[in-house]
Structures are given as C-alpha cells and as structure tokens.
C-alpha cells in the first residue's frame, strides 16, 4: 500500500457535491471486512468502536460549545478568561481532549466577523462542537472560505456590511478555533440556559449569527 | 506535498450544501470507518501528522473523487499495512494470519483517552524567531512530503499576529524525523496580499505557521 | 480560474508514460471528437480563449477524471449550446429541429484554413511597459474567469527575457470583452524563486505573460 | 450546459494514469450522436471531419520539424534565421498555420538544455510536430515539468550533468516552442535527409537528445 493508492472502481459521484449519496457497495464491504479482520486479530475491541461512535453521535456536540458561549455572554470575567486562555476556560466545563487540546476563541463584534475553516483537511474543535458537518469538510467550503469569505457567508444567509472586517482562521496547525458570536439583542435577563438555546453550531464556526429570541418558539 | 487536499483558492468546486440538519454520518460504513481509524490509532503506531499524510498522499483524482470517510478508510488501510499491524495479505484476504500480542485499550478507558487528548504543544525552551507585529514572508518551500503551508500563502508577506508557543513541527513528525520543536504563530494576511486588488480591503486571513516556514520580510 | 487544469507544481499525479510509440488517438471516438471541435470552430462563433475556458471551467474531479478528448468533447458540447449552434433540446434528443442557414466551409478548403491559421499577434501600436532585463513581479490576480497566469508564478519575481510583441489578451477575449491589445513577454524565473532553495540553482522556467499580469518588481 | 458540467458516469479510470484505456461506451455514443446531429443540421461536412483527421494522422507530423532541424544543423545561415525569426524560417518549408502561427526556436548546447511544456492545457506546435503525444497532455508531465524538470528528463532516460542549465518553456500564450537539439557527434558529411532521420519528436520537445548515428540501423 506504499506510495499512491490508485484503486479504481470507487463511486466518483461523491466528489461532485453529493458527498451523502449512497456509498458504493464495494467500499461498505471493504470496511466491514477490515473491521472483522482487526477484531479477529484482537487489534480493536468492538465495544471500543461502539463507544467511539456513541461518544460523537450522542455525547459530544455543539451543545457543549453553546454552554461556553452562553456563560461568556453572561459572565464578563469568564469571557475575559475565555479570550485570554480558551483551553483553560473551556476546561472549567470539562470539555477537553482530542482535537481540542489547544483552543483559541475569537470574538465577533459589530465591526469584526470571524469564521473558521481548515483548507488542508478538516480540523475542528471536537470537545466543544463534536464532529464537523459535511459542508465544513467539503471542497466548496474549503476552497472558497479563504478566497471569498463574504460570498460564502452570503450562501449561509449571512450578509455583512462592507465596513465589517472579515477574519478567516485557517486551522493549519493544532490550534482549534471557536467563534464567540455576538449576543443577540433583546436577551437582557436571559439565563445561561435560555442563552444557550440561541447558540447554533454554525454560529460558533462563524458562518451564521446566533439566533434571535424572536426566531425561537 | 502540493495535492488536491490543499484546496484554499480553488475554483469550480460548486455550491455549499448549507443544510444545518445534514447528519454527521450518512451510512453505517462511514461510522465504522471513523471508529476504526480512532481505535487503531490507540496502538500509537502513527501520529496525527502521519495519518494526515496517509490521507492526502494520493492521486488528486482519487482524493477529489472520494467521499470524506472513504479517504479516512483508505488512509487507515495504508497505515495499518505500513506499520505492520496488518499484513498486505491479511488485508487482501481478510483472513488473520496472526493474533496481536499487544491488546487494545479496555473499552472502559475510551472516554478517558479521548478526554485527555494529545497536545502537540511542547515545553521545550526554544526561542521564538519572530514577535507579534513583525512582518514575515512565507518561504517558497515545495516538498513532496507532508507540510502544513497552504499554497495560497507561499511567498506572500504577512504579519505575526500572536505566538502560540512551541509545537511539534509536522513536516518532520509525519515522516519519523522527530518533533523539531519550534514556535508556531498565527500569521495575518490581507486578502489583497493573497488574491489581488479585487479582494475587499478588509478581508483578513489568519494562517498558523511555524518558524521553519518563515523568514523576515525583505 | 484556479482549476485542476492549472497543474504546474502539483504532486501525486504518478509516473509519465514515456512510450514513444503511443498512438495519437486511442479510439475512433476521440478522432471524431477532435475533428468535430475543429470543424465546428470554423463557424467562428468562439475563439481559442473561449474554447480553452469551456474545457477548463468544470469541477476539478470532472477535469481530472476525464480523458483528454473527453474534455474536448464536453467543451465543444457546451460551446455549441452556449453559442446557439445547437439547442439544448437538440443535444439531448439528437434530433435536429432546424437546419443551419450558414453552410460550413467546403471540405476542399480545410487544408488552406489550417495552413493559414489565426495569429493572435496584433499590429496595434501599443507601447511596451517593460524592456528585456527588467525585473517584474507577477500580480496576485485571482479571477473565476479565464486567465493564463499559472498559480505557481503568482506573486513571484522574474526577469523579462524577451518581448514577443503585441498580442490578444486572453482574460478579456475569452469572455467577449475584446482583444485588449498589449505586449506579451517571456518572463524568466529562477527555479528557487518558484520552488524554494531545494531546487537546483540553474533551473530556469520561462512563462509567457502579458502586461496586465505584471508590475515593476518592488 | 452553462456553468459547471457535473455529468456523472464517465470512466474515471482515465484520470489515474491510464488515459488510453478503452473509452466508456456512453461517451463514444455521445460523440457519435453529436456528429450525426451536426451533419443533419448541415453545421459540419463529414468530408471535412475526415480531412481533418487525415491531415493530423498522416500529413502533418514530426517529420516536418525534423526537416527544419536538419537544415539548421547543415546550414549556419538558416540556423541564424531560425533562431532570430522562427516563424518566417519555418515557413520557408511551407509549415505554417494553426497552432504554429508564431514560433520560437530555442537551441540546446552542451551548457543549456531546453524543454517545452504547457502546464495549463496542451499547447504544441502543430505544423512542425503534429498533434501532441498523450504524455505531453497528461497530468504527470504537466505538473512536474516546471517543478522537477531534471526528474522528468531522467524518466525519459535523459541524464544531465548538474552544471547544465535547464530551461523550461511553459507555453502559456500563443507562442509555440520548438527545441533545436544538439547535432550528434559523428555526423560530419551527413546529408539533410540523413540528419533528419536522427531527429525524433521527443528531441524537439526537449525531453530526449537526438539519436546518434550508431543507434540508427
């Protein structure tokens, strides 16, 4: 398997903007076959595989990040800690570890809009956001976020004034970036739990704003 | 390497599917490919830079024609064989020729392993070559090996925004050539310095780059 | 556009098939695709820059996954429809809805048409911005449209080797925006100025570039 | 057909270093169908299609260029004209027109080796060399010729000393480049016809040297 993998026969339609098309059956068979081999060789434990999937399907996801954001909106001292040393401040919630070992939080303001991309692969802050959405890993987003960020934002329905500075963070190293969205107007007196309801995954990647109170039923 | 994975600045990739409800996994096999990759990684036979290179180092038509977890799966297949965890014959036949002598971690420890992670930050006392505010030029390095300098910023001039501290250097670490501890910075580029005068004057792009990628701006 | 066609400097494309006896055509259909492209071009509905853009302006996975004459064929299909020579419905059904009112050239004239060609050199009296020996920097222009600046030389500094004279400017000509006559030069780059210090010191790369792509080196 | 062509189903194996694999049958059908349509619409004349194919399969090819090179080797005044104004000097043979309207000839010497590529598509001097070979149009050659010319030359069996300057000409405009190879040793007194036998297509692209007299039976 050294050198280049020139395997043929895989379903090329995946590359044409339809990454969630039904998989080519031969690939599903190859995955199943490798898993069986690794289990038979006692290299992996099936319970570990299930635990890994369960963790990122059900336990670790953007609700973690929403709690961090809601506290930063509520507690100026926490926000100050978060912007100064994000890793430690986020660890106060117990959100630590893999693909979030070293965190940076960047703050959106009326004058500055931040967004995050990984042009080279799919780096993403797992402990606070879970696994990245398909679009974040896709060629259209990775290719254009650094070159035409305002066009990308418009595609997400986010229209910025020309006077707003756009800052794009390309995650080329092991720093993982979380955007602190602007706190929506009309949320005075909201509890952290109420605020967290307004914080979406996409707003913490920086492609949308947080929800407004009016938009939440 | 200059591969298809280095996508920043490419045209023609089509529209973004912005559906906020698109599921993380789209088939049973991609969940399994994801979990196999992490679980086999617990043996410590490769590091994150090795595994990134195993995914990116393929024909651009293969990379662009493969779905995300398809690339992960092809990467872990390659790593398993290259590190000897699985023989090429075992992979081809699916028949185990030998049982592993080093057991995988107890499933009960998985959560703890994930929560601990593995920081690439190092305590080594290495001096920083640059300070925040310094203008730097990204070196025109072209290597067939692993690197984390996107092509779109090579040869361009930016400004050190902040010093992240000392980190593992991926270009050596991916190829078994050591951690080569050095400072990693966030480097700020004006959109016009990367894409020309048609770019908005207030677009800025921040790229994390290591000392070995940079020189003082001329 | 920054597309998959802009291949200079890409890794991972595999070995070169250097067989000197490899035939020019490998199937009957690729001969026909070649001839159709030239013959339909005789109607003058597009120019060479339009047709290059029709070939390159596609998803990188499509470009890299297509054979050479497959790309030509997809290009001529697109041009035929975009210029109205063929309707989308005619293309889909294969059934002609109307007969052309402008006959193609007499087959006896084909040899003469080919021997005459169509030079892109112009007689316009446009002053040259640069002289041989002048150092120039290639502008960092990024456009989704057609351009003939390879990405590998953008932002790089080279030296004017010779002035070829006044030529049609492809970036406008491909999009119906006129010939914008201007000087085209051969610009010489040191291999190290493009690929870094690991390149041999005596590799030189000559790229033909127009005035609008260049500025005096800083 | 405007915008991007996302057609699926074509044979992706073409992109993996096997450009001369048998074509996908649907593509052959599409070509046949378009040709029939264009003929029925009286947009193309079948005799013209045949004439075009015949021209580049049988009439115009690298033997043209070989005559030019052989004369330059034999006639110093011609060589001087060729290097000063290649278009006019080549037209003395009647080799003119499409994809060779404006020619440049570059001379190989013991100190300088020239080679030609078109990284952006497949520009090539048709009147003197005919249509380009598959490798010239292929991704492996186009990607590496400008970045690693010596490695590419080695793949063609051409090994240069480190002291030799390599000049790569990327045909990004409408100038078309022809390499004038070095005249092989031991060819004193050869006629132009004999010399032309030593001039290969690949030597005029610059990836090989001309043949030696010993190598020709």
Short mmCIF file of C-alpha atoms in Angstrom, two decimals, chain B:
data_model
loop_
_atom_site.label_atom_id
_atom_site.label_comp_id
_atom_site.label_asym_id
_atom_site.label_seq_id
_atom_site.Cartn_x
_atom_site.Cartn_y
_atom_site.Cartn_z
CA UNK B 1 3.04 17.98 -1.00
CA UNK B 2 1.03 20.05 -3.41
CA UNK B 3 -2.02 17.84 -3.54
CA UNK B 4 -5.71 18.11 -4.14
CA UNK B 5 -6.21 18.40 -0.37
CA UNK B 6 -4.68 21.89 -0.48
CA UNK B 7 -7.92 23.47 -1.57
CA UNK B 8 -7.72 27.09 -0.48
CA UNK B 9 -8.30 29.27 -3.54
CA UNK B 10 -9.59 26.62 -5.92
CA UNK B 11 -12.50 27.48 -8.20
CA UNK B 12 -15.16 25.25 -9.67
CA UNK B 13 -15.99 23.14 -6.61
CA UNK B 14 -19.67 24.07 -6.80
CA UNK B 15 -22.11 25.41 -4.21
CA UNK B 16 -22.03 24.66 -0.49
CA UNK B 17 -24.71 22.38 0.90
CA UNK B 18 -25.52 24.53 3.92
CA UNK B 19 -28.28 22.28 5.29
CA UNK B 20 -27.93 22.62 9.10
CA UNK B 21 -29.66 19.26 9.62
CA UNK B 22 -27.38 17.21 7.39
CA UNK B 23 -26.39 14.21 9.55
CA UNK B 24 -22.78 13.67 10.63
CA UNK B 25 -22.77 10.16 9.22
CA UNK B 26 -24.62 9.06 6.09
CA UNK B 27 -24.17 5.32 6.19
CA UNK B 28 -23.22 2.62 8.64
CA UNK B 29 -19.86 2.11 6.94
CA UNK B 30 -18.70 5.67 7.46
CA UNK B 31 -19.35 5.42 11.21
CA UNK B 32 -17.32 2.23 11.29
CA UNK B 33 -14.50 3.74 9.20
CA UNK B 34 -14.36 6.67 11.62
CA UNK B 35 -14.26 4.45 14.69
CA UNK B 36 -11.74 2.01 13.19
CA UNK B 37 -9.41 4.91 12.45
CA UNK B 38 -9.50 6.17 16.03
CA UNK B 39 -9.38 2.73 17.64
CA UNK B 40 -6.43 1.52 15.59
CA UNK B 41 -4.68 4.78 16.35
CA UNK B 42 -4.75 3.86 20.06
CA UNK B 43 -1.84 1.49 19.36
CA UNK B 44 0.39 4.52 18.94
CA UNK B 45 1.96 3.30 15.71
CA UNK B 46 1.41 6.65 13.98
CA UNK B 47 0.77 10.25 14.91
CA UNK B 48 -1.70 12.81 13.62
CA UNK B 49 0.74 14.11 11.00
CA UNK B 50 1.43 10.60 9.70
CA UNK B 51 -2.28 9.97 9.39
CA UNK B 52 -2.97 13.28 7.64
CA UNK B 53 -0.27 12.42 5.11
CA UNK B 54 -1.71 8.94 4.60
CA UNK B 55 -4.99 10.61 3.59
CA UNK B 56 -3.64 13.40 1.40
CA UNK B 57 -0.89 11.47 -0.37
CA UNK B 58 -2.89 10.06 -3.25
CA UNK B 59 -3.68 10.89 -6.85
CA UNK B 60 -5.71 14.13 -6.98
CA UNK B 61 -8.43 12.38 -9.00
CA UNK B 62 -8.67 9.78 -6.24
CA UNK B 63 -8.78 12.41 -3.49
CA UNK B 64 -11.42 14.53 -5.22
CA UNK B 65 -13.43 11.50 -6.28
CA UNK B 66 -13.63 10.01 -2.79
CA UNK B 67 -16.06 10.87 -0.02
CA UNK B 68 -14.68 12.11 3.30
CA UNK B 69 -14.74 8.85 5.25
CA UNK B 70 -13.67 6.96 2.14
CA UNK B 71 -10.41 8.93 2.34
CA UNK B 72 -10.14 8.15 6.07
CA UNK B 73 -10.67 4.49 5.34
CA UNK B 74 -8.07 4.36 2.57
CA UNK B 75 -5.72 6.18 4.92
CA UNK B 76 -6.14 3.73 7.79
CA UNK B 77 -5.79 0.77 5.44
CA UNK B 78 -2.47 2.16 4.29
CA UNK B 79 -1.27 2.95 7.82
CA UNK B 80 -2.22 -0.49 9.13
CA UNK B 81 -0.10 -2.16 6.47
CA UNK B 82 2.80 0.31 6.50
CA UNK B 83 3.21 -0.04 10.26
CA UNK B 84 2.87 -3.80 10.18
CA UNK B 85 -0.30 -4.01 12.28
CA UNK B 86 -1.84 -5.88 9.35
CA UNK B 87 -0.04 -7.63 6.52
CA UNK B 88 -0.87 -6.86 2.91
CA UNK B 89 -2.01 -10.42 2.53
CA UNK B 90 -4.29 -10.22 5.55
CA UNK B 91 -5.80 -7.05 4.13
CA UNK B 92 -6.34 -8.66 0.74
CA UNK B 93 -7.84 -11.90 2.04
CA UNK B 94 -9.49 -10.69 5.24
CA UNK B 95 -8.04 -13.79 6.93
CA UNK B 96 -5.98 -13.17 10.08
CA UNK B 97 -2.55 -14.81 9.92
CA UNK B 98 -1.58 -13.82 13.45
CA UNK B 99 -3.20 -12.51 16.60
CA UNK B 100 -1.93 -9.23 18.05
CA UNK B 101 0.34 -9.58 21.09
CA UNK B 102 -0.45 -6.04 22.24
CA UNK B 103 -4.07 -5.83 23.31
CA UNK B 104 -6.11 -2.73 22.55
CA UNK B 105 -7.16 -0.48 25.44
CA UNK B 106 -10.06 -1.54 27.60
CA UNK B 107 -13.30 -0.10 26.16
CA UNK B 108 -13.95 1.42 29.56
CA UNK B 109 -10.89 3.63 29.05
CA UNK B 110 -12.02 5.10 25.72
CA UNK B 111 -13.75 8.11 27.27
CA UNK B 112 -10.69 8.91 29.36
CA UNK B 113 -8.36 8.61 26.38
CA UNK B 114 -10.50 10.99 24.35
CA UNK B 115 -10.81 13.49 27.23
CA UNK B 116 -7.05 13.51 27.71
CA UNK B 117 -6.18 14.00 24.05
CA UNK B 118 -2.60 14.52 22.97
CA UNK B 119 -1.47 18.09 22.81
CA UNK B 120 1.13 18.97 20.20
CA UNK B 121 2.31 21.79 22.45
CA UNK B 122 5.77 21.25 23.89
CA UNK B 123 7.60 22.52 26.95
CA UNK B 124 10.92 22.81 25.13
CA UNK B 125 12.66 26.08 25.75
CA UNK B 126 13.09 27.17 22.14
CA UNK B 127 13.48 30.87 21.37
CA UNK B 128 10.93 32.45 19.04
CA UNK B 129 12.33 33.83 15.81
CA UNK B 130 9.60 36.46 15.49
CA UNK B 131 7.46 38.68 17.70
CA UNK B 132 3.88 39.79 17.29
CA UNK B 133 3.73 42.66 14.81
CA UNK B 134 6.76 41.52 12.79
CA UNK B 135 6.36 41.27 9.04
CA UNK B 136 7.29 37.87 7.69
CA UNK B 137 7.47 36.23 4.28
CA UNK B 138 6.35 32.65 3.84
CA UNK B 139 9.16 30.66 2.26
CA UNK B 140 8.61 29.10 -1.17
CA UNK B 141 9.13 25.57 0.03
CA UNK B 142 7.97 22.78 -2.24
CA UNK B 143 8.22 19.29 -0.84
CA UNK B 144 6.69 16.00 -1.96
CA UNK B 145 6.29 15.20 1.73
CA UNK B 146 3.83 16.42 4.32
CA UNK B 147 3.61 20.12 5.02
CA UNK B 148 1.03 22.48 6.51
CA UNK B 149 1.77 25.59 4.45
CA UNK B 150 -1.15 26.11 2.07
CA UNK B 151 -0.01 27.02 -1.43
CA UNK B 152 -2.12 30.16 -1.38
CA UNK B 153 0.15 31.87 1.15
CA UNK B 154 3.55 30.74 -0.12
CA UNK B 155 5.86 33.58 -0.99
CA UNK B 156 3.38 36.06 0.49
CA UNK B 157 4.06 38.64 3.17
CA UNK B 158 2.03 38.69 6.37
CA UNK B 159 2.28 39.89 9.96
CA UNK B 160 2.78 37.83 13.08
CA UNK B 161 -0.50 38.18 14.99
CA UNK B 162 0.32 36.04 18.00
CA UNK B 163 2.82 33.45 19.15
CA UNK B 164 1.06 30.21 20.09
CA UNK B 165 4.16 28.81 21.77
CA UNK B 166 6.33 25.80 20.93
CA UNK B 167 4.72 23.00 18.91
CA UNK B 168 5.60 19.78 17.13
CA UNK B 169 6.71 20.50 13.53
CA UNK B 170 4.53 18.46 11.17
CA UNK B 171 6.94 18.27 8.21
CA UNK B 172 9.39 16.14 10.19
CA UNK B 173 6.92 14.47 12.55
CA UNK B 174 4.90 13.00 9.67
CA UNK B 175 7.96 11.18 8.36
CA UNK B 176 9.51 9.82 11.54
CA UNK B 177 12.08 12.60 11.63
CA UNK B 178 11.30 13.92 15.10
CA UNK B 179 9.27 16.71 16.64
CA UNK B 180 11.73 19.52 15.81
CA UNK B 181 10.17 21.80 18.45
CA UNK B 182 9.64 25.37 17.28
CA UNK B 183 7.27 28.28 17.66
CA UNK B 184 4.01 28.29 15.81
CA UNK B 185 2.35 31.64 15.09
CA UNK B 186 -0.89 32.95 13.81
CA UNK B 187 0.15 34.97 10.74
CA UNK B 188 -2.25 37.59 9.41
CA UNK B 189 -2.53 38.25 5.67
CA UNK B 190 -4.55 40.92 3.95
CA UNK B 191 -6.94 39.45 1.40
CA UNK B 192 -5.36 41.65 -1.26
CA UNK B 193 -1.92 40.27 -0.45
CA UNK B 194 -3.20 36.80 -1.30
CA UNK B 195 -5.79 37.34 -4.01
CA UNK B 196 -5.08 40.71 -5.60
CA UNK B 197 -6.69 44.12 -5.58
CA UNK B 198 -10.17 42.85 -6.43
CA UNK B 199 -10.42 41.41 -2.90
CA UNK B 200 -12.12 43.58 -0.25
CA UNK B 201 -9.61 45.74 1.60
CA UNK B 202 -10.84 44.48 4.97
CA UNK B 203 -10.70 40.72 4.43
CA UNK B 204 -8.00 39.19 6.59
CA UNK B 205 -6.85 35.58 6.62
CA UNK B 206 -5.03 34.07 9.59
CA UNK B 207 -2.85 31.04 8.98
CA UNK B 208 -0.98 29.10 11.67
CA UNK B 209 2.62 28.77 10.54
CA UNK B 210 5.83 27.52 12.14
CA UNK B 211 9.26 29.17 12.33
CA UNK B 212 10.71 26.90 9.64
CA UNK B 213 8.15 28.21 7.13
CA UNK B 214 9.01 31.87 7.65
CA UNK B 215 11.69 34.48 7.07
CA UNK B 216 11.80 38.17 7.96
CA UNK B 217 10.06 40.13 5.21
CA UNK B 218 12.53 41.71 2.80
#
